[in-house]
């Protein structure tokens, strides 16, 4: 107020009333935000359970590894909302990765990945997996020193972020689950954890096929 002097008790009481209403509005907004966040979390959890259940059903109903791996890349890609998902099988004898299943990957990239040796020790993310056996990701393949036998083709196709998790079974590396995204940035921790779960199922499918 521009005038000098105290506020009347009635004015202060009225201001208190508005303050009480503001408290209610702020609290309602906070509770609504928490409710929406919880709803999103539950929806994601239900989606994850359904996806994992579908893969589990495929694992228990068939020994056709291609059917199982196709189910995994489809469910993983669609659930996470990535732009491409692939599963590679690792040959310890030749130290090479071989493409087994894809989702959303362009046909020319599929052909290139099938025809290009991806070896242990390569600069790409797959080349690092046999050594560290931990998830490897690159937030932007155009803004780093990242290089792989197929990196130029990935960049030409618009991909920017890549991540791969190892397929481990009985302490042996038997493959990799890789995911591509056309927007740069780090993959969230919960995404990496979910990929590890899909990787475990992928490893089991490949191991079952080998044993059969």
PDB file of C-alpha atoms in Angstrom:
ATOM      1  CA  UNK A   1       0.000   0.000   0.000  1.00  0.00           C
ATOM      2  CA  UNK A   2       1.314   3.482  -0.771  1.00  0.00           C
ATOM      3  CA  UNK A   3      -0.254   5.103   2.290  1.00  0.00           C
ATOM      4  CA  UNK A   4       1.578   5.122   5.633  1.00  0.00           C
ATOM      5  CA  UNK A   5      -0.186   3.415   8.522  1.00  0.00           C
ATOM      6  CA  UNK A   6      -1.208   0.032   9.885  1.00  0.00           C
ATOM      7  CA  UNK A   7      -3.688  -2.383   8.371  1.00  0.00           C
ATOM      8  CA  UNK A   8      -7.084  -2.684  10.006  1.00  0.00           C
ATOM      9  CA  UNK A   9      -7.918  -5.919  11.880  1.00  0.00           C
ATOM     10  CA  UNK A  10     -10.651  -6.660   9.333  1.00  0.00           C
ATOM     11  CA  UNK A  11      -8.150  -6.314   6.493  1.00  0.00           C
ATOM     12  CA  UNK A  12      -5.693  -8.644   8.205  1.00  0.00           C
ATOM     13  CA  UNK A  13      -8.490 -11.160   8.863  1.00  0.00           C
ATOM     14  CA  UNK A  14      -9.480 -11.020   5.208  1.00  0.00           C
ATOM     15  CA  UNK A  15      -5.870 -11.502   4.150  1.00  0.00           C
ATOM     16  CA  UNK A  16      -5.676 -14.528   6.480  1.00  0.00           C
ATOM     17  CA  UNK A  17      -8.735 -15.979   4.775  1.00  0.00           C
ATOM     18  CA  UNK A  18      -7.082 -15.646   1.378  1.00  0.00           C
ATOM     19  CA  UNK A  19      -3.901 -17.177   2.836  1.00  0.00           C
ATOM     20  CA  UNK A  20      -5.916 -20.168   4.085  1.00  0.00           C
ATOM     21  CA  UNK A  21      -7.382 -20.591   0.606  1.00  0.00           C
ATOM     22  CA  UNK A  22      -3.900 -20.394  -0.888  1.00  0.00           C
ATOM     23  CA  UNK A  23      -2.732 -23.160   1.449  1.00  0.00           C
ATOM     24  CA  UNK A  24      -5.592 -25.364   0.256  1.00  0.00           C
ATOM     25  CA  UNK A  25      -4.797 -24.621  -3.393  1.00  0.00           C
ATOM     26  CA  UNK A  26      -1.087 -25.360  -2.978  1.00  0.00           C
ATOM     27  CA  UNK A  27      -1.771 -28.564  -1.023  1.00  0.00           C
ATOM     28  CA  UNK A  28      -4.326 -29.731  -3.583  1.00  0.00           C
ATOM     29  CA  UNK A  29      -1.810 -29.134  -6.365  1.00  0.00           C
ATOM     30  CA  UNK A  30       0.855 -31.076  -4.459  1.00  0.00           C
ATOM     31  CA  UNK A  31      -1.500 -33.990  -3.786  1.00  0.00           C
ATOM     32  CA  UNK A  32      -2.634 -34.009  -7.414  1.00  0.00           C
ATOM     33  CA  UNK A  33       0.999 -34.082  -8.543  1.00  0.00           C
ATOM     34  CA  UNK A  34       1.721 -37.006  -6.223  1.00  0.00           C
ATOM     35  CA  UNK A  35      -1.388 -38.828  -7.465  1.00  0.00           C
ATOM     36  CA  UNK A  36      -0.421 -38.332 -11.103  1.00  0.00           C
ATOM     37  CA  UNK A  37       3.141 -39.484 -10.433  1.00  0.00           C
ATOM     38  CA  UNK A  38       1.865 -42.576  -8.623  1.00  0.00           C
ATOM     39  CA  UNK A  39      -0.575 -43.310 -11.441  1.00  0.00           C
ATOM     40  CA  UNK A  40       2.237 -43.100 -13.992  1.00  0.00           C
ATOM     41  CA  UNK A  41       4.402 -45.351 -11.822  1.00  0.00           C
ATOM     42  CA  UNK A  42       1.643 -47.942 -11.442  1.00  0.00           C
ATOM     43  CA  UNK A  43       0.851 -47.813 -15.153  1.00  0.00           C
ATOM     44  CA  UNK A  44       4.522 -48.380 -15.940  1.00  0.00           C
ATOM     45  CA  UNK A  45       4.688 -51.230 -13.428  1.00  0.00           C
ATOM     46  CA  UNK A  46       1.645 -52.909 -14.952  1.00  0.00           C
ATOM     47  CA  UNK A  47       3.169 -52.501 -18.409  1.00  0.00           C
ATOM     48  CA  UNK A  48       6.445 -54.000 -17.242  1.00  0.00           C
ATOM     49  CA  UNK A  49       4.704 -56.938 -15.592  1.00  0.00           C
ATOM     50  CA  UNK A  50       2.695 -57.650 -18.725  1.00  0.00           C
ATOM     51  CA  UNK A  51       5.776 -57.442 -20.921  1.00  0.00           C
ATOM     52  CA  UNK A  52       7.824 -59.708 -18.664  1.00  0.00           C
ATOM     53  CA  UNK A  53       4.909 -62.121 -18.370  1.00  0.00           C
ATOM     54  CA  UNK A  54       4.613 -62.309 -22.159  1.00  0.00           C
ATOM     55  CA  UNK A  55       8.313 -63.127 -22.440  1.00  0.00           C
ATOM     56  CA  UNK A  56       8.027 -65.671 -19.637  1.00  0.00           C
ATOM     57  CA  UNK A  57       5.158 -67.354 -21.449  1.00  0.00           C
ATOM     58  CA  UNK A  58       7.195 -67.496 -24.650  1.00  0.00           C
ATOM     59  CA  UNK A  59      10.135 -68.992 -22.737  1.00  0.00           C
ATOM     60  CA  UNK A  60       7.992 -71.716 -21.229  1.00  0.00           C
ATOM     61  CA  UNK A  61       5.985 -72.558 -24.333  1.00  0.00           C
ATOM     62  CA  UNK A  62       8.627 -72.914 -27.053  1.00  0.00           C
ATOM     63  CA  UNK A  63      12.240 -73.863 -27.642  1.00  0.00           C
ATOM     64  CA  UNK A  64      12.314 -71.720 -30.782  1.00  0.00           C
ATOM     65  CA  UNK A  65      14.848 -69.116 -29.668  1.00  0.00           C
ATOM     66  CA  UNK A  66      13.949 -66.748 -32.505  1.00  0.00           C
ATOM     67  CA  UNK A  67      10.345 -66.566 -31.330  1.00  0.00           C
ATOM     68  CA  UNK A  68      11.451 -65.759 -27.796  1.00  0.00           C
ATOM     69  CA  UNK A  69      14.027 -63.166 -28.860  1.00  0.00           C
ATOM     70  CA  UNK A  70      11.545 -61.508 -31.206  1.00  0.00           C
ATOM     71  CA  UNK A  71       9.109 -61.267 -28.293  1.00  0.00           C
ATOM     72  CA  UNK A  72      11.795 -59.713 -26.096  1.00  0.00           C
ATOM     73  CA  UNK A  73      12.928 -57.018 -28.541  1.00  0.00           C
ATOM     74  CA  UNK A  74       9.318 -56.154 -29.340  1.00  0.00           C
ATOM     75  CA  UNK A  75       8.208 -55.884 -25.726  1.00  0.00           C
ATOM     76  CA  UNK A  76      11.369 -54.082 -24.580  1.00  0.00           C
ATOM     77  CA  UNK A  77      11.334 -51.559 -27.402  1.00  0.00           C
ATOM     78  CA  UNK A  78       7.625 -50.770 -27.120  1.00  0.00           C
ATOM     79  CA  UNK A  79       7.637 -50.605 -23.318  1.00  0.00           C
ATOM     80  CA  UNK A  80      10.625 -48.285 -23.093  1.00  0.00           C
ATOM     81  CA  UNK A  81       9.652 -46.280 -26.147  1.00  0.00           C
ATOM     82  CA  UNK A  82      12.982 -46.552 -27.940  1.00  0.00           C
ATOM     83  CA  UNK A  83      13.550 -46.172 -31.665  1.00  0.00           C
ATOM     84  CA  UNK A  84      15.243 -49.515 -32.157  1.00  0.00           C
ATOM     85  CA  UNK A  85      16.148 -52.649 -30.213  1.00  0.00           C
ATOM     86  CA  UNK A  86      18.500 -55.501 -31.117  1.00  0.00           C
ATOM     87  CA  UNK A  87      19.787 -58.724 -29.602  1.00  0.00           C
ATOM     88  CA  UNK A  88      23.190 -60.104 -30.542  1.00  0.00           C
ATOM     89  CA  UNK A  89      24.608 -63.551 -29.781  1.00  0.00           C
ATOM     90  CA  UNK A  90      28.268 -63.717 -28.807  1.00  0.00           C
ATOM     91  CA  UNK A  91      30.585 -66.423 -30.121  1.00  0.00           C
ATOM     92  CA  UNK A  92      33.413 -66.897 -27.599  1.00  0.00           C
ATOM     93  CA  UNK A  93      35.516 -68.859 -30.082  1.00  0.00           C
ATOM     94  CA  UNK A  94      35.634 -66.091 -32.701  1.00  0.00           C
ATOM     95  CA  UNK A  95      34.988 -63.240 -30.208  1.00  0.00           C
ATOM     96  CA  UNK A  96      32.290 -61.855 -32.505  1.00  0.00           C
ATOM     97  CA  UNK A  97      28.711 -60.686 -32.046  1.00  0.00           C
ATOM     98  CA  UNK A  98      26.035 -61.938 -34.455  1.00  0.00           C
ATOM     99  CA  UNK A  99      22.665 -60.251 -34.898  1.00  0.00           C
ATOM    100  CA  UNK A 100      19.753 -62.468 -33.798  1.00  0.00           C
ATOM    101  CA  UNK A 101      16.674 -60.239 -33.430  1.00  0.00           C
ATOM    102  CA  UNK A 102      15.651 -56.652 -34.168  1.00  0.00           C
ATOM    103  CA  UNK A 103      12.743 -54.277 -33.631  1.00  0.00           C
ATOM    104  CA  UNK A 104      12.219 -51.073 -35.655  1.00  0.00           C
ATOM    105  CA  UNK A 105      15.736 -51.159 -37.119  1.00  0.00           C
ATOM    106  CA  UNK A 106      15.850 -50.040 -40.757  1.00  0.00           C
ATOM    107  CA  UNK A 107      16.383 -52.925 -43.244  1.00  0.00           C
ATOM    108  CA  UNK A 108      19.686 -51.496 -44.517  1.00  0.00           C
ATOM    109  CA  UNK A 109      20.996 -51.279 -40.942  1.00  0.00           C
ATOM    110  CA  UNK A 110      19.900 -54.855 -40.308  1.00  0.00           C
ATOM    111  CA  UNK A 111      21.731 -55.994 -43.435  1.00  0.00           C
ATOM    112  CA  UNK A 112      24.823 -54.011 -42.449  1.00  0.00           C
ATOM    113  CA  UNK A 113      24.824 -55.407 -38.900  1.00  0.00           C
ATOM    114  CA  UNK A 114      24.485 -58.945 -40.223  1.00  0.00           C
ATOM    115  CA  UNK A 115      27.297 -58.500 -42.722  1.00  0.00           C
ATOM    116  CA  UNK A 116      29.744 -56.498 -40.577  1.00  0.00           C
ATOM    117  CA  UNK A 117      31.910 -58.303 -38.009  1.00  0.00           C
ATOM    118  CA  UNK A 118      31.365 -56.785 -34.563  1.00  0.00           C
ATOM    119  CA  UNK A 119      34.274 -57.982 -32.476  1.00  0.00           C
ATOM    120  CA  UNK A 120      35.533 -57.860 -28.931  1.00  0.00           C
ATOM    121  CA  UNK A 121      37.796 -54.847 -28.553  1.00  0.00           C
ATOM    122  CA  UNK A 122      36.032 -52.701 -31.171  1.00  0.00           C
ATOM    123  CA  UNK A 123      35.482 -49.087 -30.155  1.00  0.00           C
ATOM    124  CA  UNK A 124      31.700 -49.473 -30.247  1.00  0.00           C
ATOM    125  CA  UNK A 125      29.638 -50.357 -27.205  1.00  0.00           C
ATOM    126  CA  UNK A 126      29.525 -54.056 -28.100  1.00  0.00           C
ATOM    127  CA  UNK A 127      33.304 -54.215 -28.263  1.00  0.00           C
ATOM    128  CA  UNK A 128      33.526 -53.079 -24.647  1.00  0.00           C
ATOM    129  CA  UNK A 129      31.029 -55.588 -23.217  1.00  0.00           C
ATOM    130  CA  UNK A 130      33.274 -58.693 -23.177  1.00  0.00           C
ATOM    131  CA  UNK A 131      35.771 -56.872 -20.954  1.00  0.00           C
ATOM    132  CA  UNK A 132      33.665 -54.894 -18.473  1.00  0.00           C
ATOM    133  CA  UNK A 133      30.481 -56.988 -18.661  1.00  0.00           C
ATOM    134  CA  UNK A 134      28.535 -53.946 -17.501  1.00  0.00           C
ATOM    135  CA  UNK A 135      25.952 -51.764 -19.202  1.00  0.00           C
ATOM    136  CA  UNK A 136      27.588 -49.349 -21.642  1.00  0.00           C
ATOM    137  CA  UNK A 137      25.895 -46.258 -23.032  1.00  0.00           C
ATOM    138  CA  UNK A 138      26.764 -43.264 -25.181  1.00  0.00           C
ATOM    139  CA  UNK A 139      24.547 -40.212 -24.787  1.00  0.00           C
ATOM    140  CA  UNK A 140      25.322 -38.767 -28.223  1.00  0.00           C
ATOM    141  CA  UNK A 141      27.280 -40.680 -30.830  1.00  0.00           C
ATOM    142  CA  UNK A 142      27.759 -37.501 -32.882  1.00  0.00           C
ATOM    143  CA  UNK A 143      29.248 -35.419 -30.064  1.00  0.00           C
ATOM    144  CA  UNK A 144      31.854 -37.818 -28.738  1.00  0.00           C
ATOM    145  CA  UNK A 145      34.769 -39.920 -29.872  1.00  0.00           C
ATOM    146  CA  UNK A 146      32.391 -42.852 -30.307  1.00  0.00           C
ATOM    147  CA  UNK A 147      33.170 -45.036 -33.281  1.00  0.00           C
ATOM    148  CA  UNK A 148      32.056 -48.477 -34.388  1.00  0.00           C
ATOM    149  CA  UNK A 149      31.915 -50.431 -37.644  1.00  0.00           C
ATOM    150  CA  UNK A 150      28.302 -49.285 -38.102  1.00  0.00           C
ATOM    151  CA  UNK A 151      28.356 -45.882 -36.348  1.00  0.00           C
ATOM    152  CA  UNK A 152      28.243 -43.858 -39.576  1.00  0.00           C
ATOM    153  CA  UNK A 153      25.167 -45.759 -40.708  1.00  0.00           C
ATOM    154  CA  UNK A 154      23.509 -45.233 -37.326  1.00  0.00           C
ATOM    155  CA  UNK A 155      24.167 -41.487 -37.504  1.00  0.00           C
ATOM    156  CA  UNK A 156      22.864 -41.314 -41.089  1.00  0.00           C
ATOM    157  CA  UNK A 157      19.670 -43.049 -39.909  1.00  0.00           C
ATOM    158  CA  UNK A 158      19.204 -40.384 -37.227  1.00  0.00           C
ATOM    159  CA  UNK A 159      20.224 -42.334 -34.135  1.00  0.00           C
ATOM    160  CA  UNK A 160      21.972 -40.446 -31.346  1.00  0.00           C
ATOM    161  CA  UNK A 161      21.927 -42.341 -28.023  1.00  0.00           C
ATOM    162  CA  UNK A 162      22.849 -46.013 -27.692  1.00  0.00           C
ATOM    163  CA  UNK A 163      22.995 -48.423 -24.779  1.00  0.00           C
ATOM    164  CA  UNK A 164      23.891 -52.099 -24.453  1.00  0.00           C
ATOM    165  CA  UNK A 165      23.664 -54.572 -21.577  1.00  0.00           C
ATOM    166  CA  UNK A 166      25.440 -57.949 -21.542  1.00  0.00           C
ATOM    167  CA  UNK A 167      23.703 -61.309 -21.673  1.00  0.00           C
ATOM    168  CA  UNK A 168      25.387 -63.391 -18.975  1.00  0.00           C
ATOM    169  CA  UNK A 169      24.704 -67.047 -18.213  1.00  0.00           C
ATOM    170  CA  UNK A 170      26.783 -69.152 -15.816  1.00  0.00           C
ATOM    171  CA  UNK A 171      29.507 -66.488 -15.873  1.00  0.00           C
ATOM    172  CA  UNK A 172      29.758 -66.628 -19.672  1.00  0.00           C
ATOM    173  CA  UNK A 173      28.991 -63.745 -21.996  1.00  0.00           C
ATOM    174  CA  UNK A 174      26.572 -65.099 -24.558  1.00  0.00           C
ATOM    175  CA  UNK A 175      25.229 -61.931 -26.120  1.00  0.00           C
ATOM    176  CA  UNK A 176      24.085 -58.343 -25.823  1.00  0.00           C
ATOM    177  CA  UNK A 177      20.817 -56.437 -25.746  1.00  0.00           C
ATOM    178  CA  UNK A 178      21.198 -53.039 -27.401  1.00  0.00           C
ATOM    179  CA  UNK A 179      18.805 -50.121 -27.685  1.00  0.00           C
ATOM    180  CA  UNK A 180      18.972 -47.053 -29.912  1.00  0.00           C
ATOM    181  CA  UNK A 181      17.255 -43.686 -29.548  1.00  0.00           C
ATOM    182  CA  UNK A 182      17.047 -40.779 -31.974  1.00  0.00           C
ATOM    183  CA  UNK A 183      17.210 -38.165 -29.225  1.00  0.00           C
ATOM    184  CA  UNK A 184      20.498 -37.619 -27.353  1.00  0.00           C
ATOM    185  CA  UNK A 185      20.712 -38.019 -23.602  1.00  0.00           C
ATOM    186  CA  UNK A 186      21.388 -40.500 -20.855  1.00  0.00           C
ATOM    187  CA  UNK A 187      19.176 -43.529 -20.403  1.00  0.00           C
ATOM    188  CA  UNK A 188      17.484 -43.457 -16.962  1.00  0.00           C
ATOM    189  CA  UNK A 189      18.632 -45.914 -14.307  1.00  0.00           C
ATOM    190  CA  UNK A 190      15.229 -47.631 -14.279  1.00  0.00           C
ATOM    191  CA  UNK A 191      15.535 -48.206 -18.027  1.00  0.00           C
ATOM    192  CA  UNK A 192      18.941 -49.844 -17.584  1.00  0.00           C
ATOM    193  CA  UNK A 193      17.543 -52.049 -14.820  1.00  0.00           C
ATOM    194  CA  UNK A 194      14.618 -53.104 -16.995  1.00  0.00           C
ATOM    195  CA  UNK A 195      16.988 -53.886 -19.852  1.00  0.00           C
ATOM    196  CA  UNK A 196      18.999 -56.092 -17.485  1.00  0.00           C
ATOM    197  CA  UNK A 197      15.844 -58.073 -16.747  1.00  0.00           C
ATOM    198  CA  UNK A 198      15.140 -58.527 -20.454  1.00  0.00           C
ATOM    199  CA  UNK A 199      18.803 -59.443 -20.928  1.00  0.00           C
ATOM    200  CA  UNK A 200      18.488 -62.203 -18.336  1.00  0.00           C
ATOM    201  CA  UNK A 201      15.494 -63.625 -20.201  1.00  0.00           C
ATOM    202  CA  UNK A 202      17.383 -63.362 -23.493  1.00  0.00           C
ATOM    203  CA  UNK A 203      20.368 -65.198 -22.047  1.00  0.00           C
ATOM    204  CA  UNK A 204      18.113 -67.955 -20.758  1.00  0.00           C
ATOM    205  CA  UNK A 205      16.472 -68.352 -24.174  1.00  0.00           C
ATOM    206  CA  UNK A 206      19.810 -68.607 -25.978  1.00  0.00           C
ATOM    207  CA  UNK A 207      21.221 -70.992 -23.369  1.00  0.00           C
ATOM    208  CA  UNK A 208      18.124 -73.223 -23.584  1.00  0.00           C
ATOM    209  CA  UNK A 209      18.462 -73.349 -27.361  1.00  0.00           C
ATOM    210  CA  UNK A 210      22.145 -74.272 -27.113  1.00  0.00           C
ATOM    211  CA  UNK A 211      21.433 -77.013 -24.598  1.00  0.00           C
ATOM    212  CA  UNK A 212      18.584 -78.375 -26.716  1.00  0.00           C
TER     213      UNK A 212
END
